[in-house]
Coordinates of N, CA and C in Angstrom, one line a residue:
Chain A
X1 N -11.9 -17.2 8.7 CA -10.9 -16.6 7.7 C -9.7 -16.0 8.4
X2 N -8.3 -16.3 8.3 CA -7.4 -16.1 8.7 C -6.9 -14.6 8.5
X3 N -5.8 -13.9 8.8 CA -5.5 -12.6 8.1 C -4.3 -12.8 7.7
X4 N -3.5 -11.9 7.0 CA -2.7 -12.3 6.2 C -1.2 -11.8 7.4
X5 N -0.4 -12.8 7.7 CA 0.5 -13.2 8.5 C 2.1 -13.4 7.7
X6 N 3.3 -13.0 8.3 CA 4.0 -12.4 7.6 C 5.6 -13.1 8.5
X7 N 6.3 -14.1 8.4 CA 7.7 -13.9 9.1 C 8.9 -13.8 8.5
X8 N 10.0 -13.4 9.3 CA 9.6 -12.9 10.6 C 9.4 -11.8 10.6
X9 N 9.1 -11.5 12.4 CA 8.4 -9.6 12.7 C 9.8 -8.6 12.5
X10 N 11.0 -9.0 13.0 CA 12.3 -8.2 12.5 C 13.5 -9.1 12.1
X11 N 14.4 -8.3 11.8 CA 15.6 -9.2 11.0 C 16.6 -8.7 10.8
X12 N 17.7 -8.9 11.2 CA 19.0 -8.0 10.7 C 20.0 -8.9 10.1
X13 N 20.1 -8.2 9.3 CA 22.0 -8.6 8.0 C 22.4 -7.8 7.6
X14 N 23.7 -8.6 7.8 CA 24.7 -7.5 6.8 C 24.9 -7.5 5.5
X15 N 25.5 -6.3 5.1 CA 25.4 -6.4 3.9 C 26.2 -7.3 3.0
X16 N 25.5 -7.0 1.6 CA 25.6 -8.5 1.1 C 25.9 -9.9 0.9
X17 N 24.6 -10.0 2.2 CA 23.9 -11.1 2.7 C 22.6 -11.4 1.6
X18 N 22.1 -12.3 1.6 CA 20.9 -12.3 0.8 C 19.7 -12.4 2.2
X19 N 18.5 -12.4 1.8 CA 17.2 -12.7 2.5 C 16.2 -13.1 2.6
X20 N 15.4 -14.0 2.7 CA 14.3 -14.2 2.3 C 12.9 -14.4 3.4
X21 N 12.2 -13.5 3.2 CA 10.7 -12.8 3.5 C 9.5 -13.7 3.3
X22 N 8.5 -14.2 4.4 CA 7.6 -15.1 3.7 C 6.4 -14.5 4.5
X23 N 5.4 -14.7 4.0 CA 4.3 -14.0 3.7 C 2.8 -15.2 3.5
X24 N 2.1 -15.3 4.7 CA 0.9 -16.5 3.9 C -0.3 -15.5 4.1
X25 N -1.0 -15.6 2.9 CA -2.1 -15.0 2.1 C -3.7 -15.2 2.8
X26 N -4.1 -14.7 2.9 CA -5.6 -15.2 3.4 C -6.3 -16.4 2.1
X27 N -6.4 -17.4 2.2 CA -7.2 -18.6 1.8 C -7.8 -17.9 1.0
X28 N -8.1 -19.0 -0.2 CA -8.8 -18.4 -1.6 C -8.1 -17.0 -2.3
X29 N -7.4 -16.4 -1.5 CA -6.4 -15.0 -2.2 C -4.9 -15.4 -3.8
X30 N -6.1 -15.5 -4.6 CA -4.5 -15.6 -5.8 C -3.8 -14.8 -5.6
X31 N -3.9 -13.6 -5.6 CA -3.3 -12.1 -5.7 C -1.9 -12.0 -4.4
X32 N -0.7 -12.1 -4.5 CA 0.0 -11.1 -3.6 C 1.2 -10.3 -4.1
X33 N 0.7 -9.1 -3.5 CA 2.0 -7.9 -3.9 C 3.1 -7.5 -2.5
X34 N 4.5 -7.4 -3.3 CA 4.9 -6.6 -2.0 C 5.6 -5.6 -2.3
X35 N 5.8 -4.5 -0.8 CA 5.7 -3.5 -0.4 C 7.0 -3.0 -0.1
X36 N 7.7 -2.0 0.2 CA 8.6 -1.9 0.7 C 8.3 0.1 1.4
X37 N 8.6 -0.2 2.5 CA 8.3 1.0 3.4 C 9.2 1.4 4.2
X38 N 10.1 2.8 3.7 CA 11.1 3.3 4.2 C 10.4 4.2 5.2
X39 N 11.7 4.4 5.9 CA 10.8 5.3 7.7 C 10.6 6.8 6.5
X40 N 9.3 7.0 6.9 CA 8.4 7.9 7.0 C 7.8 8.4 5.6
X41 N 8.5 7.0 4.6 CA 7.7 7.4 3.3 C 6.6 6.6 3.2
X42 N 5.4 6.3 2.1 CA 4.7 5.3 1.6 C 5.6 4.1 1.1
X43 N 4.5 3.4 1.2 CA 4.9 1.7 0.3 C 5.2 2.0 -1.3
X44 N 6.1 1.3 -1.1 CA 6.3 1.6 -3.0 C 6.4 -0.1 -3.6
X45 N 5.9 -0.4 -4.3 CA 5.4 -1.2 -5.1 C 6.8 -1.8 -5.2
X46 N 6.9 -3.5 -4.8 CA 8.0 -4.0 -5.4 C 7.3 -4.6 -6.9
X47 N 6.9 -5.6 -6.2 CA 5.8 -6.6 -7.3 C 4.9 -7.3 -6.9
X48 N 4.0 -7.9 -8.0 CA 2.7 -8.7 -7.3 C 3.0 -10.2 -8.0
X49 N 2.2 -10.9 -7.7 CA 2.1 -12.4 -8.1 C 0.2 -12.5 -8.6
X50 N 0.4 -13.5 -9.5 CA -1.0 -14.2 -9.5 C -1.0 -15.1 -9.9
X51 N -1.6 -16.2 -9.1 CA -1.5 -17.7 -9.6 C 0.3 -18.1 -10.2
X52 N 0.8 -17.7 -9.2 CA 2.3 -18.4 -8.9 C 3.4 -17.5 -9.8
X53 N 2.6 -15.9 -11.1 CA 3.1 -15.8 -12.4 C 3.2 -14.4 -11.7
X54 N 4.9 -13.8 -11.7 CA 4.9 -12.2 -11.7 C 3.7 -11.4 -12.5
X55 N 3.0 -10.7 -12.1 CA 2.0 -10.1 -12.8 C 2.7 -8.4 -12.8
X56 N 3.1 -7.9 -12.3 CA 3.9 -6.3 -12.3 C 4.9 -5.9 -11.5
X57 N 5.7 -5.4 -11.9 CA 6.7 -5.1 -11.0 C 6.7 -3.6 -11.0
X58 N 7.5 -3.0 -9.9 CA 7.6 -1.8 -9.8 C 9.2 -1.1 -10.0
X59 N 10.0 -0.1 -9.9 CA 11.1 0.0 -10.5 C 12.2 -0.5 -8.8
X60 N 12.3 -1.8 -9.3 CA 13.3 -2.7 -8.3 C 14.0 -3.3 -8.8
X61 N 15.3 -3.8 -8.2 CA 16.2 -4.1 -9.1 C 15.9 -6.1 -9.5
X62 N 16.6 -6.5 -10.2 CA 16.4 -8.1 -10.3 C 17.0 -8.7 -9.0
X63 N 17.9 -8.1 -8.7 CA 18.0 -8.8 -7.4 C 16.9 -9.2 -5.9
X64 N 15.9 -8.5 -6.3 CA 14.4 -8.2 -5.8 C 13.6 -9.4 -6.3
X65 N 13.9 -10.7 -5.9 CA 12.7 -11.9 -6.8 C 11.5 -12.5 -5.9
X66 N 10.6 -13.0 -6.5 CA 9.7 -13.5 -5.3 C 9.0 -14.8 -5.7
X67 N 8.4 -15.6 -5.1 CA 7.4 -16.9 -5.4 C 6.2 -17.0 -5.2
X68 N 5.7 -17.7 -5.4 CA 4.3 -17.4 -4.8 C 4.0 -19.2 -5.2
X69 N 3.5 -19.4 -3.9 CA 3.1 -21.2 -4.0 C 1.3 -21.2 -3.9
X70 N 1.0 -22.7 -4.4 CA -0.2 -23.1 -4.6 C -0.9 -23.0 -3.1
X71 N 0.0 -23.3 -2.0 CA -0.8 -22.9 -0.6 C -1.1 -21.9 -0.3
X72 N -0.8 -20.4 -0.8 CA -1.4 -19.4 -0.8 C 0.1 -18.6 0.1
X73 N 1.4 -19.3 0.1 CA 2.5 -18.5 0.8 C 3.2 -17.7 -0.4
X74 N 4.0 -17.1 0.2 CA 5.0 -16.6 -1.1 C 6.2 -15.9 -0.1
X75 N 6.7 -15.7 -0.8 CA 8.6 -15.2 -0.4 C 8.8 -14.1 -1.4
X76 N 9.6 -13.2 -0.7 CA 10.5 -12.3 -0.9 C 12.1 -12.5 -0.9
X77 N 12.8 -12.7 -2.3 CA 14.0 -12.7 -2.0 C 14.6 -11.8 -2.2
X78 N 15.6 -11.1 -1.1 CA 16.6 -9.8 -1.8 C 17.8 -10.7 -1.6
X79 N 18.9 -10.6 -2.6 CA 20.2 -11.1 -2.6 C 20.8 -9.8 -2.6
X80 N 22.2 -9.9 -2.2 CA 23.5 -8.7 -2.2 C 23.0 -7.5 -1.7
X81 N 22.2 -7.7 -0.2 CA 21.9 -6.6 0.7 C 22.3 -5.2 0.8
X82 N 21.6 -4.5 0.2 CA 22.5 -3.2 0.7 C 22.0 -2.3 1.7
X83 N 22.7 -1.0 2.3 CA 22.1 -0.6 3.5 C 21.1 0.1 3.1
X84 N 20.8 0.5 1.9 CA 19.2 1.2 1.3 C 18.4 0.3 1.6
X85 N 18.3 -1.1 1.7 CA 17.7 -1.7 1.4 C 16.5 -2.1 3.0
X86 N 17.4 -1.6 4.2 CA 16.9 -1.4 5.1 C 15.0 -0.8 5.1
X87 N 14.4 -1.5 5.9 CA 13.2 -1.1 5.9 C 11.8 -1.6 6.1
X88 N 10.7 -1.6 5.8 CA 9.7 -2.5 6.4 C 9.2 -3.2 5.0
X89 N 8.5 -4.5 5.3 CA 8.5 -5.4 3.8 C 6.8 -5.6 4.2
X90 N 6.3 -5.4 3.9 CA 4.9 -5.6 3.5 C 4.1 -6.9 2.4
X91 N 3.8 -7.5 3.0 CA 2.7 -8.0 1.7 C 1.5 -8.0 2.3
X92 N 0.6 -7.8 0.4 CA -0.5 -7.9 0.8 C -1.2 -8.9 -0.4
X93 N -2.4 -9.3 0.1 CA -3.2 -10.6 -0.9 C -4.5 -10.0 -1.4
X94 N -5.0 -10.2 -2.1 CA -6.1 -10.2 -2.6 C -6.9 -11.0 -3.4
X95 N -8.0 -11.4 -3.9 CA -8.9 -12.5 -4.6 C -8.5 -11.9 -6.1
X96 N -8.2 -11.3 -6.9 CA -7.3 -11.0 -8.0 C -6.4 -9.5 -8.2
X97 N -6.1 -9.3 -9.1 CA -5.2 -8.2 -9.2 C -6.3 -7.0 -9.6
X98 N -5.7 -5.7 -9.5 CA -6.7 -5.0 -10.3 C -6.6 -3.7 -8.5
X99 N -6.6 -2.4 -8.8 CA -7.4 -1.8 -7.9 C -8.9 -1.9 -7.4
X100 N -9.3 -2.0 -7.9 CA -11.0 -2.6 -7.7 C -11.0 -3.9 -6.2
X101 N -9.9 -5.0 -6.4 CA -10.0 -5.8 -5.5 C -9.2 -4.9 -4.3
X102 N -9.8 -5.5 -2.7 CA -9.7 -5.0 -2.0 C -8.2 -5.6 -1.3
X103 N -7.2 -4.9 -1.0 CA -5.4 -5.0 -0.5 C -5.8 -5.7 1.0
X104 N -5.6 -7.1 1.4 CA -5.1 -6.9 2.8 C -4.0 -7.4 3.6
X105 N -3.2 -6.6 3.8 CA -2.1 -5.9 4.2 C -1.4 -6.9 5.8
X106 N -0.3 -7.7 5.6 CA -0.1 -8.0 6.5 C 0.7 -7.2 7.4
X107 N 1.7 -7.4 8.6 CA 1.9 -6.7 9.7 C 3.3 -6.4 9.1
X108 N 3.9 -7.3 8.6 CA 5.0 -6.5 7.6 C 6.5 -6.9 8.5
X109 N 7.2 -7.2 7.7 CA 8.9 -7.7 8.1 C 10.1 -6.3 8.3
X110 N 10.4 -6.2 9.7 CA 11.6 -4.6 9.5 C 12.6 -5.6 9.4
X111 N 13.2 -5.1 8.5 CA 14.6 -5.6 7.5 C 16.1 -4.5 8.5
X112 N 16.6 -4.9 8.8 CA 17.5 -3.8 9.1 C 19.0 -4.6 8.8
X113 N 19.3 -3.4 8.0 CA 21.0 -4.2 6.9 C 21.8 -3.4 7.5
X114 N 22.9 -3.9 8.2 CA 24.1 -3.6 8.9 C 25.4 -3.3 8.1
Chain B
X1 N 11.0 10.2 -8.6 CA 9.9 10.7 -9.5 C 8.5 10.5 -8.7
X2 N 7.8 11.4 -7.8 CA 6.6 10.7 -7.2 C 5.4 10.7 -7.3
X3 N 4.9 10.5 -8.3 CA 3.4 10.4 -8.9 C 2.4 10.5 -8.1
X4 N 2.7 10.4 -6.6 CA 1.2 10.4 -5.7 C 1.7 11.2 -5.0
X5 N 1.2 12.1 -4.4 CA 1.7 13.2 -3.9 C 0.9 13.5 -2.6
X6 N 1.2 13.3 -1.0 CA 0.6 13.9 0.2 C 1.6 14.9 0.5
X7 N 0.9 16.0 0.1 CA 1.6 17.4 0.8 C 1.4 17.4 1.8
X8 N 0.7 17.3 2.8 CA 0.5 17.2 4.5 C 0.7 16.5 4.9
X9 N 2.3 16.9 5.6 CA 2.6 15.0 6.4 C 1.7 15.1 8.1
X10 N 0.9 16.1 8.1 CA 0.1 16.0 9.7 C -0.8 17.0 9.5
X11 N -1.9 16.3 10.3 CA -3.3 17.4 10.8 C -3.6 16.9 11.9
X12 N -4.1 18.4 12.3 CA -4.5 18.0 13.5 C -6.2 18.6 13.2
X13 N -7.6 18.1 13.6 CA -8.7 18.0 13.9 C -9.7 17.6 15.4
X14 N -10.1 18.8 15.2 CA -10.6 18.2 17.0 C -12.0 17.5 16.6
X15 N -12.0 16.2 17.6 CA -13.3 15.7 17.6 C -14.3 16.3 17.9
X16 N -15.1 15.3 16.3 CA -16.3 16.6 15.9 C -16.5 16.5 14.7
X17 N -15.4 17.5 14.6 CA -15.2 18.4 13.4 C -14.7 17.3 11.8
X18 N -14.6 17.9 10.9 CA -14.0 17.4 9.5 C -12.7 17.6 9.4
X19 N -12.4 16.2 8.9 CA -11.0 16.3 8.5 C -10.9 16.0 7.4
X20 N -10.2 17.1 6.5 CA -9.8 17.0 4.8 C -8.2 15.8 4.5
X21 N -8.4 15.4 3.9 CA -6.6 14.8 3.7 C -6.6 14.8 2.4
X22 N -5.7 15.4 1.7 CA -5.6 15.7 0.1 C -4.4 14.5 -0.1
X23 N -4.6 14.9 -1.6 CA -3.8 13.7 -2.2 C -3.7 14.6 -4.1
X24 N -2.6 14.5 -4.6 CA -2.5 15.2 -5.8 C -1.5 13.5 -6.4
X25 N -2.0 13.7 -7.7 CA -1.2 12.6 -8.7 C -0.6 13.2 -9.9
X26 N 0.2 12.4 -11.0 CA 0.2 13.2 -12.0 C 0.2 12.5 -13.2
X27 N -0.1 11.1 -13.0 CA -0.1 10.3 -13.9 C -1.6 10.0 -14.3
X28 N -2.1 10.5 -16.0 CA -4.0 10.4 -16.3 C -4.1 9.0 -16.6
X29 N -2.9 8.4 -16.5 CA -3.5 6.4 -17.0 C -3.9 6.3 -15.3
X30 N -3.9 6.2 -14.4 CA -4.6 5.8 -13.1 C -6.1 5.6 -13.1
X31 N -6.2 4.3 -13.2 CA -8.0 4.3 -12.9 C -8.5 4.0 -11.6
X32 N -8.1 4.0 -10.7 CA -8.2 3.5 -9.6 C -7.9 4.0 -8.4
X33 N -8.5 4.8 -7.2 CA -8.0 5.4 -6.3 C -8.2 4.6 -4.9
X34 N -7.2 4.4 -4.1 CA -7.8 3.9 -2.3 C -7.1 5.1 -1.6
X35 N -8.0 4.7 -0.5 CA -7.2 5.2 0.8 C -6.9 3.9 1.6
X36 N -6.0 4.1 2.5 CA -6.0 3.0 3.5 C -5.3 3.6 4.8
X37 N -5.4 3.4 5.9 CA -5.4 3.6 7.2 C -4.2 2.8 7.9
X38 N -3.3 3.5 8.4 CA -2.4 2.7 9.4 C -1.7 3.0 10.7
X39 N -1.8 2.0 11.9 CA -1.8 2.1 13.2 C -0.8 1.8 12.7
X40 N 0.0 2.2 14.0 CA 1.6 1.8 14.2 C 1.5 0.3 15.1
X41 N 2.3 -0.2 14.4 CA 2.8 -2.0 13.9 C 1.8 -2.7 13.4
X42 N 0.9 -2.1 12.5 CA 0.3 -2.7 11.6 C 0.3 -2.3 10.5
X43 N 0.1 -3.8 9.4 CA -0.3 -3.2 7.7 C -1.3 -2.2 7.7
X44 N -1.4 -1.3 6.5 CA -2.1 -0.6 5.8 C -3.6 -1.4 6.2
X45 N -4.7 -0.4 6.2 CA -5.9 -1.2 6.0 C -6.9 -0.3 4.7
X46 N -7.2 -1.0 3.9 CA -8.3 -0.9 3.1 C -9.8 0.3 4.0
X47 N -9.6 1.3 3.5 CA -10.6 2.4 4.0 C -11.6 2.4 3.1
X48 N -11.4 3.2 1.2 CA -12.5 3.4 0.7 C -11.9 3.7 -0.6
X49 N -12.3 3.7 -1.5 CA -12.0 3.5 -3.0 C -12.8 4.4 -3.7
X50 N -12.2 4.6 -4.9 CA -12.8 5.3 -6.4 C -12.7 4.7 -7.2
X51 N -13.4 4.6 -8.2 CA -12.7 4.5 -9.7 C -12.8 5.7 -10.4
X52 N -12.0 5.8 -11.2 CA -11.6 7.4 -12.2 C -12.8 7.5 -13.2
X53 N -14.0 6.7 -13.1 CA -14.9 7.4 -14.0 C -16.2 7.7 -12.9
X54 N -15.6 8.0 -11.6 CA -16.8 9.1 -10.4 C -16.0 9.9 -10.3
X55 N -16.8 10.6 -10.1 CA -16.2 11.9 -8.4 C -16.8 11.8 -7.1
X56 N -17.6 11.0 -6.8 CA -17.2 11.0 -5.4 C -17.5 9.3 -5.0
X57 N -17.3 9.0 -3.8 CA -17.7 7.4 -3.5 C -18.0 8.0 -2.0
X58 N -18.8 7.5 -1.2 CA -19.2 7.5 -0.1 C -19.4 6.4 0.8
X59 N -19.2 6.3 2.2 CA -19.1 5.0 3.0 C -19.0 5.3 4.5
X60 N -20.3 5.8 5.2 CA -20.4 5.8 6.2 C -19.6 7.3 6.5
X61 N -18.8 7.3 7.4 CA -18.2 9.1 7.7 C -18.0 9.3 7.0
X62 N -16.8 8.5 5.8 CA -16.3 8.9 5.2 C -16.7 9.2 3.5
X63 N -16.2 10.3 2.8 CA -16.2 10.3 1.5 C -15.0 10.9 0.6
X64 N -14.8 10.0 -0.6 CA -13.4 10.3 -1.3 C -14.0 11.0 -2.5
X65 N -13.5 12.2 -3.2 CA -13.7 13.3 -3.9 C -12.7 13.0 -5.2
X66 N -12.9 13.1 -6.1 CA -11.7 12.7 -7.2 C -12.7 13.9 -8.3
X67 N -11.2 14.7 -8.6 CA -11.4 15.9 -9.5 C -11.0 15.7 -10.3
X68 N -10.7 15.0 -11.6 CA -9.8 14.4 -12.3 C -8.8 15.5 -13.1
X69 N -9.9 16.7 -13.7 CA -9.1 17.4 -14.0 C -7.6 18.1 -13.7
X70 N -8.2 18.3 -12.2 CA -7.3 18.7 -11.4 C -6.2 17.8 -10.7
X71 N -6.3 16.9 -11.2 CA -5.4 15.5 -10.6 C -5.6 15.5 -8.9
X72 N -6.4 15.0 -8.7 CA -6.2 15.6 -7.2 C -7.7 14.6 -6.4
X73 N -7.6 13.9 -4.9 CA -8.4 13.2 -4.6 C -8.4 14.1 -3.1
X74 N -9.6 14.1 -2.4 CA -9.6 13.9 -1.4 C -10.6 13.2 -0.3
X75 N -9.7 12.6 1.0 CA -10.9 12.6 1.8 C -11.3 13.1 2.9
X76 N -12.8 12.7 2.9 CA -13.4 13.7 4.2 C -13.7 13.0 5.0
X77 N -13.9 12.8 6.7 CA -14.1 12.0 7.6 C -14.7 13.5 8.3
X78 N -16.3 13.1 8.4 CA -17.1 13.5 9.6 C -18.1 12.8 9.9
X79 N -18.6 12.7 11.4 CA -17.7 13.6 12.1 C -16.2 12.5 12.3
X80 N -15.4 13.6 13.1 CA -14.1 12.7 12.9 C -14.1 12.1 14.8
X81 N -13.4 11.3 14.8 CA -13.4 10.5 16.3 C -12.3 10.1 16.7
X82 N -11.8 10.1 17.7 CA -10.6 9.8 18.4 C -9.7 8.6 17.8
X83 N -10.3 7.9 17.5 CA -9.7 6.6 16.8 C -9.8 6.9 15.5
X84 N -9.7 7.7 14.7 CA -9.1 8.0 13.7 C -7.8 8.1 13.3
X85 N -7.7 8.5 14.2 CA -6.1 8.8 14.8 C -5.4 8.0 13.8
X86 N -4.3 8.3 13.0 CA -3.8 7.4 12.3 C -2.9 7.8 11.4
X87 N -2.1 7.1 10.6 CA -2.0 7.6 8.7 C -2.5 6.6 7.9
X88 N -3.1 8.2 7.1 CA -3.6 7.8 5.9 C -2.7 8.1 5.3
X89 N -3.0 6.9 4.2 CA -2.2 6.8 2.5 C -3.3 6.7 1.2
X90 N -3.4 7.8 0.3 CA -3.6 7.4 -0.6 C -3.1 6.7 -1.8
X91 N -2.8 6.0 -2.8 CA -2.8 5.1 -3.5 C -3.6 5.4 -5.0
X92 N -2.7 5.1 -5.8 CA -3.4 5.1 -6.7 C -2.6 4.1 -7.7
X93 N -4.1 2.9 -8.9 CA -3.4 1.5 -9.6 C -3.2 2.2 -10.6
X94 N -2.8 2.1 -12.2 CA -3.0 2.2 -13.2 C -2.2 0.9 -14.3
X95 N -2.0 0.5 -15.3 CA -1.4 0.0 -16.0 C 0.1 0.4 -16.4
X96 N 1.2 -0.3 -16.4 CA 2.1 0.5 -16.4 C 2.7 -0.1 -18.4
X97 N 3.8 0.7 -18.9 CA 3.5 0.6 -20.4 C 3.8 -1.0 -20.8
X98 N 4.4 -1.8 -19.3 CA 4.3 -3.4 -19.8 C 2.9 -4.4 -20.0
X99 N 1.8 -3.2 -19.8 CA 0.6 -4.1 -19.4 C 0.2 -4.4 -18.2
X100 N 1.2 -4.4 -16.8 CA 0.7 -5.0 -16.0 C 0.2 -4.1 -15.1
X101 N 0.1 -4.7 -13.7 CA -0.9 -3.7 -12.8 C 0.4 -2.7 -12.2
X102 N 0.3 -1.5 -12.2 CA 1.5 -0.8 -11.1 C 0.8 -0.2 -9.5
X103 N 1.1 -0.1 -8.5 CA 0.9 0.3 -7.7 C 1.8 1.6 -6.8
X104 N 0.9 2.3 -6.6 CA 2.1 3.5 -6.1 C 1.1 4.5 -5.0
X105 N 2.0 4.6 -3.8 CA 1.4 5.4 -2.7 C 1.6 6.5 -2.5
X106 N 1.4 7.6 -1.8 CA 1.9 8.7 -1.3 C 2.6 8.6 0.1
X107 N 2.8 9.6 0.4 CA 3.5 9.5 1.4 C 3.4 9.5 3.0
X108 N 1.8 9.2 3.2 CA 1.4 9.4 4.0 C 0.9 10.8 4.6
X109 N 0.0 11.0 5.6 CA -0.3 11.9 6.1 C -0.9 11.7 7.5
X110 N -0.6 12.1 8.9 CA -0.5 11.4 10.1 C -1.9 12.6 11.0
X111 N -2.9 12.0 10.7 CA -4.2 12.4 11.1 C -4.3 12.2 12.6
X112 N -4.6 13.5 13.7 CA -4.5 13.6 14.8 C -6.0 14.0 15.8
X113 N -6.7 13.2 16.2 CA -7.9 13.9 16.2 C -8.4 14.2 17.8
X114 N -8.0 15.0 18.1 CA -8.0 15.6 19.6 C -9.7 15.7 20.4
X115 N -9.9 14.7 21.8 CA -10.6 14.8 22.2 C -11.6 16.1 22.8

């Protein structure tokens, strides 16, 4: 069983640039959400996927979109970069949505917007 | 607006001993509590869970305390060990008013456990 793997490891653009974040899931995992982690706060909930279908989002803007494919990968797209937007990008997979199922958390993309 | 609340961004514990890490929320739709653990240049890792109809869950050193009244979770690690060393995040899911799942963290707290 593989663990959940994330490229790339850093990244820099400027601003408004767009970007896109990819993320493959541990096998059999419907479930992935992503994260966004400013220096020295918690993750804050962008959105999750399940079975290819936004299942929740957190307060992000639409420019914030994501995929999620039948191979168990998915992407993060931010378009019109801004320097807030700087920061660490997280995804994590799970076998369905729900707190009950267990988060596992890949190593995570540092975004850095110029 | 931050619904999960780590007042203590550091402790320090000497090995051995117990380490408390609190966690305050404010939102009563949350059914669901984690912690999770994180090394520097790695994701979060899955520690130990509640659901909002216990108060406590247990798992080896560790045990998570959930007071509902009080909005408030904590955990306890003893004894505590060098490789603890870490931040914890607690977490908490609930439904948000679209129906779907929301997820929301605190802010960490950077657990120190001196040999």
């Amino acid at each position: 069983e593989t663990g959940v793997t994330q490229s790339p490891t850093h990244l820099i653009k400027t601003r408004g640039q767009q970007v896109t974040l990819r993320c493959s899931s541990q096998s059999g995992h419907n479930t992935v959400s992503w994260y966004q982690q400013a220096l020295g706060q918690g993750p804050q909930f962008i959105f999750q996927y399940y079975r290819e279908e936004e299942n929740g989002r957190g307060n992000f803007p639409p420019r914030f979109s994501g995929l999620q494919f039948p191979n168990y990968s998915s992407e993060l797209n931010v378009n019109a970069l801004e320097l807030d937007d700087s920061a660490l990008y997280l995804c994590a997979s799970s076998l369905l949505p729900g707190g009950q199922e267990t988060q596992y958390f890949g190593p995570g993309t540092r975004l850095l917007v110029l | 607006d931050q619904q999960v609340k780590q007042n203590s961004p550091s402790l320090s514990v000497q090995e051995g001993r117990i380490s408390i890490l609190n966690c305050d929320y404010t939102n009563s739709m949350f059914d669901y509590f984690l912690w999770y653990k994180k090394y520097p240049a790695e994701g979060p890792t899955f520690l130990i869970s509640i659901s909002s109809i216990k108060d406590k869950n247990e798992d080896g050193r560790f045990t998570v305390f959930l007071n509902k009244s009080a909005k408030h979770l904590s955990l306890h690690i003893v004894p505590s060990q060098p490789g603890d060393s870490a931040v914890y995040f607690c977490a908490a899911q609930g439904f948000s008013t679209s129906g779907t799942y929301k997820y929301i963290f605190g802010t960490g707290t950077r657990l120190k456990v001196l040999a």
